[in-house]
Short mmCIF file of C-alpha atoms and ligand atoms in Angstrom, two decimals:
data_model
loop_
_atom_site.label_atom_id
_atom_site.label_comp_id
_atom_site.label_asym_id
_atom_site.label_seq_id
_atom_site.Cartn_x
_atom_site.Cartn_y
_atom_site.Cartn_z
CA GLU B 38 0.05 -0.08 0.34
CA GLY B 39 2.67 2.55 1.17
CA ASP B 40 4.47 2.59 -2.38
CA ARG B 41 1.28 3.58 -4.43
CA LYS B 42 2.54 6.53 -6.26
CA LYS B 43 1.57 10.08 -4.41
CA ILE B 44 -0.26 12.46 -6.72
CA SER B 45 0.11 16.31 -5.41
CA ILE B 46 -2.25 18.68 -6.93
CA GLY B 47 -2.25 22.27 -6.36
CA PHE B 48 -5.36 24.62 -6.32
CA SER B 49 -5.00 28.43 -6.65
CA GLN B 50 -8.13 29.67 -5.78
CA SER B 51 -8.72 33.34 -6.45
CA VAL B 52 -11.60 34.81 -4.09
CA GLY B 53 -11.60 33.09 -0.93
CA ASP B 54 -14.26 34.81 1.35
CA ASP B 55 -17.81 33.60 -0.32
CA ILE B 56 -19.77 30.58 -0.17
CA TRP B 57 -19.75 29.74 -3.56
CA ARG B 58 -15.81 29.44 -3.41
CA THR B 59 -15.72 27.90 0.23
CA SER B 60 -18.14 25.34 -1.24
CA MET B 61 -15.72 24.73 -4.34
CA ASN B 62 -13.04 24.24 -1.99
CA HIS B 63 -14.77 21.73 0.23
CA ALA B 64 -15.98 19.81 -2.85
CA MET B 65 -12.16 19.63 -3.83
CA GLU B 66 -11.12 18.39 -0.35
CA VAL B 67 -14.14 15.98 -0.26
CA GLU B 68 -13.20 14.29 -3.54
CA ALA B 69 -9.48 14.39 -2.88
CA SER B 70 -10.25 12.56 0.40
CA LEU B 71 -11.59 9.84 -1.29
CA HIS B 72 -8.55 9.12 -3.40
CA PRO B 73 -5.73 8.12 -0.55
CA GLU B 74 -3.04 8.92 -3.41
CA VAL B 75 -3.89 12.30 -3.63
CA SER B 76 -2.39 15.13 -1.59
CA LEU B 77 -4.16 18.63 -2.46
CA LYS B 78 -2.76 21.98 -1.32
CA ILE B 79 -5.05 25.04 -1.70
CA TYR B 80 -3.54 28.59 -1.79
CA ASN B 81 -5.86 31.34 -1.68
CA ALA B 82 -4.93 34.75 -3.51
CA ASN B 83 -7.93 36.77 -1.78
CA ARG B 84 -8.57 38.81 -4.88
CA GLN B 85 -4.61 39.71 -5.09
CA PRO B 86 -3.70 38.92 -8.61
CA LYS B 87 0.10 39.29 -7.85
CA LYS B 88 -0.72 36.62 -4.98
CA GLN B 89 -2.29 34.38 -7.27
CA ILE B 90 0.66 34.46 -9.67
CA HIS B 91 2.90 34.06 -6.69
CA ASP B 92 0.99 30.97 -5.56
CA ILE B 93 0.95 29.35 -9.16
CA GLU B 94 4.74 29.84 -9.17
CA LYS B 95 5.21 28.25 -5.79
CA PHE B 96 3.36 25.21 -7.23
CA ILE B 97 5.67 25.06 -10.42
CA GLU B 98 8.82 25.22 -8.21
CA ASP B 99 7.38 22.59 -5.86
CA LYS B 100 6.87 20.36 -9.09
CA VAL B 101 3.41 19.41 -8.06
CA ASP B 102 1.70 16.83 -10.87
CA VAL B 103 -1.17 19.00 -11.93
CA ILE B 104 -1.92 22.98 -11.04
CA ILE B 105 -5.83 23.54 -10.75
CA VAL B 106 -6.58 27.35 -11.08
CA SER B 107 -9.77 29.46 -10.60
CA PRO B 108 -8.54 32.89 -12.14
CA PHE B 109 -9.46 36.22 -10.53
CA GLU B 110 -8.04 37.97 -13.63
CA SER B 111 -8.22 36.84 -17.15
CA ASP B 112 -5.03 38.85 -18.22
CA SER B 113 -2.49 39.11 -15.59
CA ILE B 114 -2.14 35.27 -15.22
CA VAL B 115 -1.48 34.31 -18.49
CA PRO B 116 2.69 34.16 -18.57
CA VAL B 117 2.56 32.02 -15.33
CA ILE B 118 0.04 29.73 -16.79
CA GLU B 119 2.05 29.35 -19.93
CA LYS B 120 5.26 29.11 -17.99
CA ALA B 121 3.51 26.11 -16.05
CA LYS B 122 2.87 24.47 -19.29
CA ILE B 123 6.37 25.00 -20.61
CA LYS B 124 7.69 23.15 -17.25
CA GLY B 125 5.49 20.25 -18.49
CA ILE B 126 2.82 20.69 -15.72
CA PRO B 127 -0.66 20.28 -16.63
CA VAL B 128 -3.10 22.96 -15.74
CA ILE B 129 -6.84 22.99 -15.30
CA VAL B 130 -8.59 26.24 -15.45
CA VAL B 131 -12.17 26.52 -13.73
CA ASP B 132 -14.58 28.95 -13.73
CA ARG B 133 -13.25 32.28 -15.14
CA LYS B 134 -11.65 32.24 -18.76
CA VAL B 135 -8.17 33.01 -19.33
CA ASN B 136 -6.82 34.79 -22.45
CA THR B 137 -4.57 31.86 -23.63
CA SER B 138 -5.29 28.65 -25.36
CA ASN B 139 -1.94 27.45 -23.57
CA TYR B 140 -3.53 25.49 -20.87
CA THR B 141 -4.61 21.51 -20.88
CA ALA B 142 -8.14 21.70 -19.84
CA TYR B 143 -10.98 24.25 -19.08
CA LEU B 144 -14.05 23.15 -16.80
CA GLY B 145 -16.97 25.15 -15.98
CA ALA B 146 -20.71 26.02 -16.97
CA ASP B 147 -21.67 27.95 -20.06
CA ASN B 148 -22.57 31.59 -18.41
CA ILE B 149 -24.05 32.61 -21.81
CA GLU B 150 -26.52 29.77 -21.30
CA VAL B 151 -26.82 31.01 -17.45
CA GLY B 152 -27.55 34.54 -18.72
CA ARG B 153 -30.19 33.04 -21.43
CA LEU B 154 -31.98 30.81 -19.07
CA ALA B 155 -32.27 33.90 -16.68
CA GLY B 156 -33.54 35.91 -19.45
CA LYS B 157 -35.99 33.12 -20.88
CA HIS B 158 -37.48 32.85 -17.54
CA LEU B 159 -37.96 36.52 -16.95
CA VAL B 160 -39.60 36.55 -20.44
CA SER B 161 -41.90 33.96 -19.78
CA ILE B 162 -43.32 34.99 -16.26
CA SER B 163 -43.61 38.73 -17.44
CA LYS B 164 -45.25 37.82 -20.82
CA GLY B 165 -42.59 40.11 -22.32
CA HIS B 166 -43.25 43.37 -20.33
CA ALA B 167 -41.14 44.31 -17.42
CA ASN B 168 -38.79 46.94 -15.98
CA VAL B 169 -35.60 45.03 -14.88
CA ILE B 170 -32.42 46.18 -12.88
CA GLN B 171 -29.70 43.83 -13.94
CA ILE B 172 -26.82 43.97 -10.87
CA TYR B 173 -23.25 43.25 -12.14
CA GLY B 174 -20.94 41.38 -10.29
CA ASP B 175 -17.56 42.29 -11.77
CA LEU B 176 -17.89 43.23 -15.43
CA ASN B 177 -14.29 42.49 -16.27
CA THR B 178 -14.48 38.85 -15.54
CA SER B 179 -15.80 36.24 -18.36
CA PRO B 180 -18.96 35.03 -16.09
CA GLY B 181 -19.82 38.61 -15.52
CA LEU B 182 -19.60 39.40 -19.36
CA GLU B 183 -21.36 36.24 -20.63
CA ARG B 184 -24.12 36.54 -17.80
CA SER B 185 -25.29 39.74 -19.29
CA LEU B 186 -24.56 38.95 -22.83
CA GLY B 187 -26.80 35.99 -22.51
CA PHE B 188 -29.43 37.93 -20.88
CA LYS B 189 -29.69 40.79 -23.14
CA GLN B 190 -29.52 38.49 -26.20
CA ILE B 191 -33.04 37.30 -24.81
CA VAL B 192 -34.88 40.03 -23.45
CA LYS B 193 -33.51 42.50 -26.42
CA GLN B 194 -36.07 40.64 -28.54
CA TYR B 195 -38.85 41.98 -26.55
CA PRO B 196 -39.51 45.86 -26.88
CA GLY B 197 -41.60 45.68 -23.63
CA ILE B 198 -38.81 44.91 -21.36
CA LYS B 199 -36.57 47.49 -20.21
CA VAL B 200 -33.00 46.87 -18.66
CA PHE B 201 -31.38 49.29 -16.29
CA ASP B 202 -27.74 48.30 -15.56
CA ILE B 203 -26.19 48.73 -12.00
CA ASP B 204 -22.97 47.78 -10.34
CA SER B 205 -21.98 45.96 -7.14
CA ASP B 206 -18.85 45.94 -4.90
CA ASP B 207 -16.50 43.43 -4.38
CA PHE B 208 -18.71 41.97 -1.70
CA GLY B 209 -22.01 41.63 -3.15
CA HIS B 210 -23.67 44.89 -2.23
CA PRO B 211 -25.21 46.84 -5.08
CA LYS B 212 -24.00 50.55 -5.14
CA THR B 213 -25.97 53.09 -4.19
CA ASN B 214 -27.48 53.89 -7.60
CA TYR B 215 -29.64 50.74 -6.87
CA ILE B 216 -31.09 52.53 -4.19
CA LYS B 217 -31.51 55.75 -6.10
CA LEU B 218 -33.02 53.60 -9.26
CA LEU B 219 -35.48 51.79 -6.59
CA ASP B 220 -36.36 55.64 -5.13
CA SER B 221 -36.91 57.13 -8.56
CA LEU B 222 -38.71 54.44 -10.62
CA SER B 223 -41.47 53.05 -8.45
CA ASN B 224 -42.28 50.47 -11.22
CA ILE B 225 -39.33 48.04 -10.87
CA ASP B 226 -40.40 44.49 -11.43
CA TYR B 227 -37.57 42.19 -11.62
CA VAL B 228 -34.01 42.27 -10.47
CA TYR B 229 -31.64 39.87 -12.30
CA ALA B 230 -28.43 39.76 -9.97
CA PHE B 231 -25.19 38.04 -11.10
CA ASN B 232 -24.94 35.80 -8.17
CA ASP B 233 -27.23 34.73 -5.20
CA LEU B 234 -25.59 37.07 -2.52
CA ILE B 235 -25.87 40.02 -4.54
CA ALA B 236 -29.42 38.86 -5.21
CA TYR B 237 -30.10 38.32 -1.54
CA ASN B 238 -28.43 41.89 -0.57
CA ALA B 239 -30.83 43.59 -3.24
CA TRP B 240 -33.87 42.03 -1.88
CA LYS B 241 -33.07 43.07 1.56
CA ILE B 242 -32.33 46.50 0.58
CA ALA B 243 -36.01 46.58 -1.27
CA LYS B 244 -37.24 44.72 1.95
CA ASP B 245 -35.86 47.58 4.08
CA LYS B 246 -37.70 49.92 1.72
CA GLY B 247 -41.03 48.12 1.87
CA VAL B 248 -40.91 47.54 -1.93
CA ASP B 249 -39.78 43.70 -2.02
CA LYS B 250 -43.26 42.23 -2.49
CA LYS B 251 -43.50 44.25 -5.94
CA ILE B 252 -40.00 43.15 -7.09
CA LYS B 253 -39.08 39.47 -8.31
CA PHE B 254 -35.56 38.82 -7.73
CA ILE B 255 -33.55 36.17 -10.11
CA GLY B 256 -29.95 35.27 -8.88
CA VAL B 257 -27.28 32.78 -9.89
CA ASP B 258 -25.15 29.88 -8.49
CA GLY B 259 -28.22 27.92 -6.59
CA LEU B 260 -25.64 26.53 -3.87
CA ASN B 261 -27.71 24.11 -1.60
CA GLY B 262 -27.60 24.65 1.94
CA PRO B 263 -29.14 27.25 4.73
CA PHE B 264 -27.33 30.38 2.73
CA GLY B 265 -27.53 28.97 -0.73
CA GLY B 266 -29.81 30.26 -3.59
CA ILE B 267 -32.01 27.05 -3.45
CA GLN B 268 -32.91 28.05 -0.01
CA TYR B 269 -33.76 31.57 -0.90
CA VAL B 270 -35.95 30.06 -3.61
CA LYS B 271 -37.36 28.04 -1.17
CA ASP B 272 -37.71 30.88 1.34
CA LYS B 273 -39.65 33.09 -1.43
CA ILE B 274 -36.87 35.57 -1.08
CA LEU B 275 -35.96 34.45 -4.79
CA GLU B 276 -38.04 33.99 -7.72
CA ALA B 277 -35.49 32.00 -9.07
CA THR B 278 -31.59 31.26 -9.50
CA VAL B 279 -29.68 29.68 -12.20
CA LEU B 280 -27.60 26.84 -11.17
CA TYR B 281 -23.63 27.49 -11.39
CA PRO B 282 -21.99 24.48 -10.35
CA THR B 283 -18.56 24.93 -8.62
CA GLY B 284 -16.97 22.09 -10.55
CA GLY B 285 -14.89 21.32 -7.36
CA SER B 286 -14.88 17.49 -7.50
CA GLU B 287 -14.70 17.26 -11.32
CA ALA B 288 -11.69 19.14 -11.01
CA ILE B 289 -10.17 16.61 -9.00
CA ARG B 290 -11.52 13.91 -10.97
CA LEU B 291 -10.22 15.67 -14.22
CA ALA B 292 -7.08 16.26 -12.55
CA LEU B 293 -6.39 12.34 -11.89
CA LYS B 294 -7.30 11.51 -15.66
CA ILE B 295 -4.80 13.77 -16.79
CA VAL B 296 -2.10 12.48 -14.23
CA ASN B 297 -2.97 8.97 -15.49
CA GLN B 298 -2.34 9.80 -19.17
CA GLU B 299 -5.82 9.61 -20.38
CA ILE B 300 -6.87 12.14 -22.98
CA VAL B 301 -9.38 14.56 -21.73
CA PRO B 302 -11.55 17.02 -23.87
CA LYS B 303 -10.01 20.63 -23.69
CA ASN B 304 -13.28 22.07 -22.88
CA ASN B 305 -15.38 20.40 -20.10
CA LYS B 306 -18.83 21.67 -19.50
CA LEU B 307 -20.76 21.52 -16.69
CA ASN B 308 -24.38 21.49 -16.67
CA THR B 309 -26.93 24.49 -15.81
CA ILE B 310 -30.51 24.60 -14.92
CA LEU B 311 -33.27 27.16 -13.87
CA ILE B 312 -34.38 26.59 -10.24
CA ASP B 313 -37.52 28.07 -9.62
CA SER B 314 -40.50 27.10 -7.02
CA LEU B 315 -41.45 24.38 -8.92
CA ASN B 316 -38.20 22.16 -8.76
CA ALA B 317 -36.19 23.73 -5.67
CA ASP B 318 -37.41 20.98 -3.32
CA ILE B 319 -36.04 18.06 -5.86
CA MET B 320 -33.06 19.92 -6.39
CA SER B 321 -32.05 20.28 -2.69
CA ASN B 322 -32.86 16.56 -2.10
CA GLN B 323 -30.68 15.66 -4.75
CA PHE B 324 -27.82 17.64 -3.33
CA ASP B 325 -28.85 16.57 0.13
CA LYS B 326 -28.23 12.67 -1.53
CA ILE B 327 -24.87 13.27 -2.91
CA THR B 328 -23.55 14.99 0.31
CA ILE B 329 -24.76 12.15 2.31
CA GLN B 330 -23.19 9.72 -0.17
CA GLN B 331 -19.83 11.59 0.05
CA SER B 332 -19.84 11.57 4.13
CA ASP B 333 -20.57 7.97 3.91
CA ILE B 334 -17.67 7.28 1.64
CA GLU B 335 -15.45 9.53 3.65
CA GLN B 336 -16.71 7.43 6.67
CA GLN B 337 -15.61 4.32 5.11
CA GLN B 338 -11.97 5.44 3.80
CA LYS B 339 -11.53 6.29 7.34
CA ILE B 340 -12.69 2.81 8.83
CA ILE B 341 -10.33 1.55 6.21
CA LYS B 342 -7.23 3.70 7.02
CA ASN B 343 -7.60 2.80 10.58
CA GLN B 344 -7.94 -1.02 9.80
CA GLU B 345 -4.57 -0.64 7.80
CA LYS B 346 -3.26 0.79 10.76
CA LYS B 347 -4.10 -2.00 13.10
CA TYR B 348 -3.37 -4.54 10.61
CA SER B 349 0.36 -3.26 10.06
CA THR B 350 0.81 -2.74 13.66
CA GLN B 351 -0.73 -6.29 14.29
CA SER B 352 1.65 -7.70 11.46
CA ASN B 353 4.86 -5.85 12.68
CA LEU B 354 4.12 -7.24 16.16
CA LEU B 355 3.82 -10.94 14.41
CA ARG B 356 7.06 -10.26 12.62
CA LEU B 357 8.78 -9.35 15.78
CA LEU B 358 7.41 -12.43 17.24
CA ILE B 359 8.81 -14.49 14.59
CA SER B 360 12.14 -12.89 14.50
CA LEU B 361 12.57 -13.90 18.19
C1 FRU C 131 -18.06 34.11 -6.29
C2 FRU C 131 -18.47 34.08 -7.52
C3 FRU C 131 -19.74 33.38 -7.81
C4 FRU C 131 -19.78 33.26 -9.26
C5 FRU C 131 -18.28 33.33 -9.68
C6 FRU C 131 -17.90 33.74 -11.08
O1 FRU C 131 -16.66 34.48 -6.18
O2 FRU C 131 -18.77 35.44 -7.46
O3 FRU C 131 -20.74 33.89 -7.32
O4 FRU C 131 -20.67 32.19 -9.80
O5 FRU C 131 -17.93 33.92 -8.72
O6 FRU C 131 -16.50 34.04 -11.20
#
C-alpha cells in the first residue's frame, strides 16, 4: 500500500471569502480524500492577482503533478500559466476564462447559457413586459460579461422589457445607485443579479424600503444549504436562481485522469438549470443525497485507514515475534 505513487495537486483559488468559493474548496477536499494517493494543497489569493501569480509560481517550484486554477483576472495570469505548461505541468482552468489557449483543460458551466436561462424565465413570467434592474458582479470577468450577454440576447427581442444596469461592490452589495433607482422608478418589476449573494442583498435593501413584494429577484449559483440560492428560492426571497456548479469534485477527477495519461477534452462543460419554486425541493433533495453519500464514503475511507493501521501494527508485532 505504502508504495502507491503519490499525486500532488495544487489548487490556486482566487476569491476566498464567499460561500461559492468555500463550497468549491470543500468539494475538492472531499473528492481528494476519496483518493488516498492524492495530496491537495489550496492557496488562496484573496482577490490579489499578484498573490495568485506567486501562488502558482510556488506550485511550479514544488513540481506538483497538476495545477488547478480558478483565475481572478484573465490577463495578468497568462504568463504564469504558460510557464507551467512549458515546465511540463498540466493546468486545469475552472470558472473564469484566461486569455490564452496554453492550458490543458477548462472546466465550467456556460455563462452565456446561464444568462439566457435567466432571460427566458423572465420573459415567460413577465409575458414580455417588465422593468428590470440588472446588477453586475465584476464586469471585467468572463462570467460577468457572459451572464449579461446571454441575458440581453434574449430580452432584447422583447421591446416591452427595459433593462437598467447597476454595479455591485466586491462583496456583493449593490452600489448606491441601486437605491436611487428604486426611489426614482416606482415600477421596477425584476432584479436580475449576477449571483445569489448580490440578489439577496438587493432583496434586503428592497425589503427595508418596503418594496420587496413588488419585485421578483433572480440570482445565479444555486448552492444547496442554509445560505444558498436554493434555500432562498424555497423561502420565496428569490423568484429563481440559475445553477452554476463550482466544479470542485469534477476538477479533482479531471486532474487524476490527466495524471493517468488519459486523453481529456479541452473544454469540459458543466450543466446548468433554472431553479424556481417548482423544482427547488427536488434539487435540494438530490444535492443532500450526494452530500450524504460522500460523507458515507469519507467515513468508510477513515475506517479502512484505521483498519490498515491496526493491521500493520499487528503484522509488525507478528514479524517481531517470528524473528525472536
Ligand atoms: C464567487 C462568484 C460566484 C460566481 C463566480 C464567478 O466568487 O462571484 O458567485 O458564480 O464567482 O466567477
